[in-house]
Coordinates of N, CA and C in Angstrom, one line a residue:
M1 N 59.0 -23.3 -15.5 CA 59.8 -23.6 -14.3 C 59.9 -25.1 -14.3
E2 N 61.1 -25.6 -14.0 CA 61.4 -27.1 -13.9 C 60.8 -27.6 -12.6
K3 N 60.5 -28.9 -12.6 CA 59.9 -29.6 -11.4 C 60.9 -29.4 -10.2
D4 N 62.2 -29.6 -10.5 CA 63.2 -29.5 -9.4 C 63.2 -28.1 -8.8
D5 N 63.0 -27.1 -9.6 CA 63.0 -25.7 -9.2 C 61.7 -25.5 -8.3
E6 N 60.6 -26.1 -8.7 CA 59.4 -25.9 -7.9 C 59.6 -26.6 -6.5
L7 N 60.2 -27.8 -6.5 CA 60.4 -28.5 -5.3 C 61.3 -27.8 -4.4
K8 N 62.3 -27.2 -4.9 CA 63.3 -26.4 -4.1 C 62.6 -25.2 -3.5
I9 N 61.7 -24.5 -4.2 CA 60.9 -23.4 -3.6 C 60.1 -23.9 -2.4
V10 N 59.5 -25.0 -2.6 CA 58.6 -25.6 -1.5 C 59.5 -26.0 -0.3
T11 N 60.5 -26.8 -0.5 CA 61.4 -27.2 0.6 C 62.1 -26.1 1.3
D12 N 62.5 -25.1 0.5 CA 63.2 -23.9 1.1 C 62.2 -23.1 2.0
A13 N 60.9 -23.1 1.7 CA 59.9 -22.4 2.5 C 59.4 -23.1 3.7
L14 N 59.6 -24.4 3.8 CA 59.1 -25.2 4.9 C 59.6 -24.7 6.2
P15 N 58.7 -24.6 7.2 CA 59.1 -24.3 8.6 C 59.6 -25.6 9.3
A16 N 60.1 -26.5 8.6 CA 60.6 -27.8 9.1 C 61.9 -28.1 8.4
A17 N 62.7 -29.0 9.0 CA 63.9 -29.4 8.4 C 63.6 -30.5 7.4
A18 N 64.2 -30.5 6.2 CA 64.0 -31.5 5.2 C 65.4 -31.9 4.7
V19 N 65.6 -33.2 4.6 CA 66.9 -33.7 4.1 C 66.6 -34.9 3.2
R20 N 67.6 -35.1 2.3 CA 67.5 -36.3 1.4 C 68.8 -37.0 1.6
C21 N 68.8 -38.3 1.9 CA 70.0 -39.1 2.2 C 70.1 -40.3 1.2
A22 N 71.3 -40.6 0.8 CA 71.5 -41.8 0.0 C 71.5 -43.0 0.9
R23 N 71.4 -44.2 0.3 CA 71.5 -45.5 1.1 C 72.8 -45.6 1.9
D24 N 73.9 -45.0 1.4 CA 75.1 -45.0 2.1 C 75.2 -43.9 3.2
Q25 N 74.1 -43.3 3.5 CA 73.9 -42.3 4.5 C 74.7 -41.0 4.3
T26 N 74.8 -40.7 3.0 CA 75.4 -39.4 2.6 C 74.3 -38.4 2.3
F27 N 74.4 -37.2 2.8 CA 73.5 -36.2 2.5 C 73.5 -35.8 1.0
L28 N 72.3 -35.8 0.4 CA 72.2 -35.4 -1.0 C 71.7 -34.0 -1.2
W29 N 70.9 -33.6 -0.3 CA 70.4 -32.2 -0.2 C 69.8 -31.9 1.2
V30 N 69.8 -30.7 1.6 CA 69.2 -30.3 2.8 C 68.5 -28.9 2.6
N31 N 67.5 -28.6 3.3 CA 66.8 -27.3 3.1 C 67.4 -26.3 4.1
P32 N 67.1 -25.0 3.9 CA 67.7 -24.0 4.8 C 67.4 -24.2 6.3
C33 N 66.2 -24.7 6.6 CA 65.9 -24.9 8.0 C 66.9 -25.9 8.6
Y34 N 67.1 -27.0 7.9 CA 68.1 -28.0 8.5 C 69.5 -27.4 8.6
A35 N 69.9 -26.7 7.6 CA 71.2 -26.0 7.7 C 71.3 -25.1 8.9
K36 N 70.2 -24.4 9.1 CA 70.2 -23.5 10.3 C 70.2 -24.3 11.6
W37 N 69.5 -25.4 11.7 CA 69.6 -26.2 12.9 C 71.0 -26.7 13.1
M38 N 71.7 -27.0 12.0 CA 73.1 -27.5 12.1 C 74.1 -26.4 12.3
A39 N 73.6 -25.1 12.1 CA 74.5 -24.0 12.3 C 75.7 -24.0 11.3
R40 N 75.4 -24.4 10.1 CA 76.4 -24.4 9.0 C 75.7 -24.3 7.7
P41 N 76.4 -23.8 6.7 CA 75.8 -23.7 5.3 C 75.5 -25.1 4.8
A42 N 74.5 -25.2 4.0 CA 74.1 -26.5 3.3 C 75.3 -27.1 2.6
A43 N 76.1 -26.2 2.0 CA 77.3 -26.7 1.2 C 78.2 -27.5 2.1
Q44 N 78.2 -27.2 3.4 CA 79.1 -27.9 4.3 C 78.5 -29.2 4.8
I45 N 77.3 -29.5 4.4 CA 76.5 -30.7 4.9 C 76.4 -31.7 3.7
I46 N 76.0 -31.2 2.5 CA 75.8 -32.0 1.4 C 77.1 -32.7 1.0
G47 N 76.9 -34.0 0.7 CA 78.1 -34.8 0.3 C 78.8 -35.5 1.5
R48 N 78.4 -35.1 2.7 CA 79.1 -35.7 3.9 C 78.2 -36.8 4.5
K49 N 78.8 -37.7 5.2 CA 78.1 -38.8 5.9 C 77.3 -38.2 7.0
L50 N 76.1 -38.8 7.3 CA 75.2 -38.4 8.3 C 75.9 -38.4 9.7
A51 N 76.7 -39.5 10.0 CA 77.4 -39.6 11.3 C 78.4 -38.5 11.5
D52 N 79.0 -38.0 10.4 CA 80.0 -36.9 10.5 C 79.3 -35.6 10.8
V53 N 78.1 -35.5 10.4 CA 77.4 -34.2 10.6 C 76.7 -34.2 12.0
I54 N 76.0 -35.3 12.3 CA 75.2 -35.3 13.6 C 75.9 -35.8 14.8
G55 N 77.0 -36.5 14.5 CA 77.8 -37.1 15.6 C 77.5 -38.6 15.8
R56 N 78.4 -39.3 16.4 CA 78.3 -40.8 16.6 C 77.2 -41.1 17.6
E57 N 77.1 -40.4 18.7 CA 76.0 -40.7 19.7 C 74.6 -40.6 19.1
A58 N 74.4 -39.4 18.4 CA 73.1 -39.3 17.8 C 72.8 -40.4 16.7
M59 N 73.9 -40.7 16.0 CA 73.8 -41.7 15.0 C 73.4 -43.1 15.6
R60 N 73.9 -43.4 16.7 CA 73.5 -44.7 17.4 C 72.1 -44.7 17.8
E61 N 71.6 -43.5 18.2 CA 70.1 -43.4 18.6 C 69.2 -43.6 17.4
I62 N 69.6 -43.1 16.2 CA 68.7 -43.2 15.1 C 68.9 -44.3 14.1
E63 N 70.0 -45.1 14.3 CA 70.3 -46.2 13.4 C 69.1 -47.2 13.2
P64 N 68.4 -47.5 14.3 CA 67.3 -48.4 14.0 C 66.2 -47.9 13.1
Y65 N 66.0 -46.6 13.1 CA 65.0 -45.9 12.2 C 65.5 -45.9 10.8
I66 N 66.8 -45.7 10.7 CA 67.4 -45.7 9.3 C 67.3 -47.1 8.7
G67 N 67.6 -48.1 9.5 CA 67.5 -49.5 9.1 C 66.1 -49.8 8.6
R68 N 65.1 -49.3 9.3 CA 63.7 -49.6 8.9 C 63.4 -48.9 7.6
V69 N 63.8 -47.6 7.5 CA 63.4 -46.9 6.2 C 64.2 -47.5 5.0
L70 N 65.4 -48.0 5.2 CA 66.1 -48.6 4.2 C 65.5 -49.9 3.8
N71 N 64.7 -50.5 4.7 CA 64.0 -51.7 4.3 C 62.6 -51.4 3.7
G72 N 62.4 -50.1 3.4 CA 61.2 -49.8 2.7 C 60.0 -49.3 3.6
E73 N 60.2 -49.2 4.9 CA 59.2 -48.8 5.8 C 59.1 -47.3 6.0
Q74 N 57.9 -46.7 6.0 CA 57.8 -45.3 6.5 C 58.0 -45.3 8.0
V75 N 58.8 -44.3 8.4 CA 59.1 -44.3 9.9 C 58.8 -42.9 10.4
Q76 N 58.2 -42.9 11.7 CA 58.0 -41.7 12.4 C 58.4 -41.9 13.8
Y77 N 59.1 -41.0 14.4 CA 59.5 -41.0 15.8 C 59.7 -39.6 16.4
E78 N 59.8 -39.6 17.7 CA 60.1 -38.3 18.4 C 61.3 -38.6 19.3
R79 N 62.2 -37.6 19.3 CA 63.3 -37.8 20.2 C 63.8 -36.4 20.7
L80 N 64.4 -36.4 21.9 CA 65.0 -35.2 22.4 C 66.4 -35.1 21.8
A81 N 66.7 -34.1 21.0 CA 68.0 -34.0 20.3 C 68.6 -32.7 20.5
R82 N 69.9 -32.7 20.3 CA 70.7 -31.4 20.4 C 71.3 -31.1 19.1
F83 N 70.9 -29.9 18.6 CA 71.5 -29.4 17.3 C 72.2 -28.1 17.6
P84 N 73.4 -27.9 17.0 CA 74.1 -26.7 17.3 C 73.4 -25.4 17.1
G85 N 72.5 -25.3 16.1 CA 71.8 -24.0 15.9 C 70.4 -24.0 16.5
L86 N 70.0 -25.0 17.2 CA 68.7 -25.1 17.8 C 68.7 -25.3 19.3
G87 N 69.7 -25.9 19.8 CA 69.8 -26.3 21.2 C 69.1 -27.7 21.4
E88 N 68.8 -28.0 22.6 CA 68.2 -29.3 22.9 C 66.6 -29.1 22.8
R89 N 66.1 -29.9 21.9 CA 64.6 -29.7 21.6 C 64.0 -31.1 21.3
W90 N 62.8 -31.3 21.6 CA 62.0 -32.4 21.1 C 61.7 -32.2 19.6
L91 N 62.1 -33.2 18.8 CA 61.8 -33.2 17.4 C 61.0 -34.4 16.9
N92 N 60.1 -34.2 16.0 CA 59.4 -35.3 15.4 C 60.0 -35.5 14.0
W93 N 60.4 -36.7 13.7 CA 61.0 -37.0 12.4 C 60.1 -38.0 11.6
Q94 N 60.0 -37.8 10.3 CA 59.2 -38.7 9.5 C 60.2 -39.0 8.3
Y95 N 60.4 -40.3 8.1 CA 61.3 -40.8 7.1 C 60.4 -41.5 6.0
Q96 N 60.7 -41.1 4.8 CA 60.0 -41.7 3.6 C 61.0 -42.4 2.8
P97 N 60.9 -43.7 2.6 CA 61.9 -44.4 1.7 C 61.8 -44.0 0.3
M98 N 62.9 -44.0 -0.4 CA 63.0 -43.8 -1.8 C 64.0 -44.9 -2.3
G99 N 63.9 -45.2 -3.6 CA 64.7 -46.3 -4.1 C 66.2 -46.3 -3.7
D100 N 66.8 -45.1 -3.7 CA 68.2 -44.9 -3.5 C 68.5 -44.3 -2.1
G101 N 67.5 -44.3 -1.2 CA 67.8 -43.7 0.1 C 66.4 -43.3 0.7
W102 N 66.4 -42.1 1.3 CA 65.2 -41.6 2.0 C 65.2 -40.1 2.1
V103 N 64.0 -39.6 2.3 CA 63.7 -38.2 2.6 C 63.2 -38.1 4.0
A104 N 63.7 -37.2 4.8 CA 63.3 -37.0 6.2 C 62.8 -35.6 6.3
I105 N 61.7 -35.5 7.1 CA 61.2 -34.1 7.5 C 61.2 -34.1 9.0
G106 N 61.8 -33.1 9.6 CA 61.8 -32.9 11.0 C 61.1 -31.7 11.4
T107 N 60.3 -31.8 12.5 CA 59.6 -30.6 13.0 C 59.9 -30.5 14.5
D108 N 59.9 -29.3 14.9 CA 60.2 -28.9 16.3 C 58.8 -29.1 17.1
V109 N 58.8 -30.1 18.0 CA 57.5 -30.3 18.8 C 57.8 -30.1 20.2
H110 N 58.8 -29.3 20.5 CA 59.3 -29.1 21.9 C 58.2 -28.6 22.8
D111 N 57.5 -27.5 22.4 CA 56.5 -26.9 23.3 C 55.3 -27.8 23.5
R112 N 54.9 -28.5 22.5 CA 53.8 -29.5 22.6 C 54.2 -30.6 23.6
K113 N 55.5 -31.1 23.4 CA 55.9 -32.2 24.3 C 56.0 -31.8 25.8
L114 N 56.5 -30.6 26.0 CA 56.5 -30.1 27.4 C 55.1 -29.9 28.0
A115 N 54.2 -29.4 27.1 CA 52.8 -29.3 27.6 C 52.2 -30.7 27.9
E116 N 52.5 -31.7 27.1 CA 52.0 -33.0 27.4 C 52.5 -33.6 28.7
E117 N 53.8 -33.3 28.9 CA 54.5 -33.8 30.1 C 53.9 -33.1 31.3
A118 N 53.6 -31.8 31.2 CA 53.0 -31.1 32.3 C 51.6 -31.6 32.6
L119 N 50.8 -31.9 31.6 CA 49.5 -32.4 31.8 C 49.6 -33.8 32.5
K120 N 50.5 -34.6 32.0 CA 50.7 -35.9 32.6 C 51.1 -35.8 34.1
A121 N 52.0 -35.0 34.4 CA 52.4 -34.8 35.8 C 51.3 -34.3 36.6
E122 N 50.5 -33.4 36.1 CA 49.3 -32.8 36.8 C 48.3 -34.0 37.1
R123 N 48.1 -34.8 36.1 CA 47.1 -35.9 36.3 C 47.6 -36.9 37.4
Q124 N 48.9 -37.1 37.4 CA 49.5 -38.0 38.4 C 49.4 -37.5 39.8
R125 N 49.5 -36.1 39.9 CA 49.3 -35.5 41.2 C 47.9 -35.6 41.8
K126 N 46.9 -35.7 40.9 CA 45.5 -35.7 41.3 C 45.1 -37.0 41.7

């Protein structure tokens, strides 16, 4: 089995979104989880610009993180985002720079984030 085949098996099985983007912000590949979040087949995402897939507003929100990863920095952040196949959810994203772009892994942390907010509100009430 080729290394690329092994990597595909792993990324396809992840319970998280995984994407690979070029420096020009073109999708090079996405895993099935990300395609599901976007409510479209991977073939309709790969080769397109990030802004064309996620929208201009979302793009404005994540541009600072993209700038940092393109400067060689590992980046991690959480944001409330809306995806067509997922709805509005808190997501944790981790970007790893690569010479010709970056890889990003996104996990749904919505339930944890809501629990944290409920605990914080409870502490403030006391």
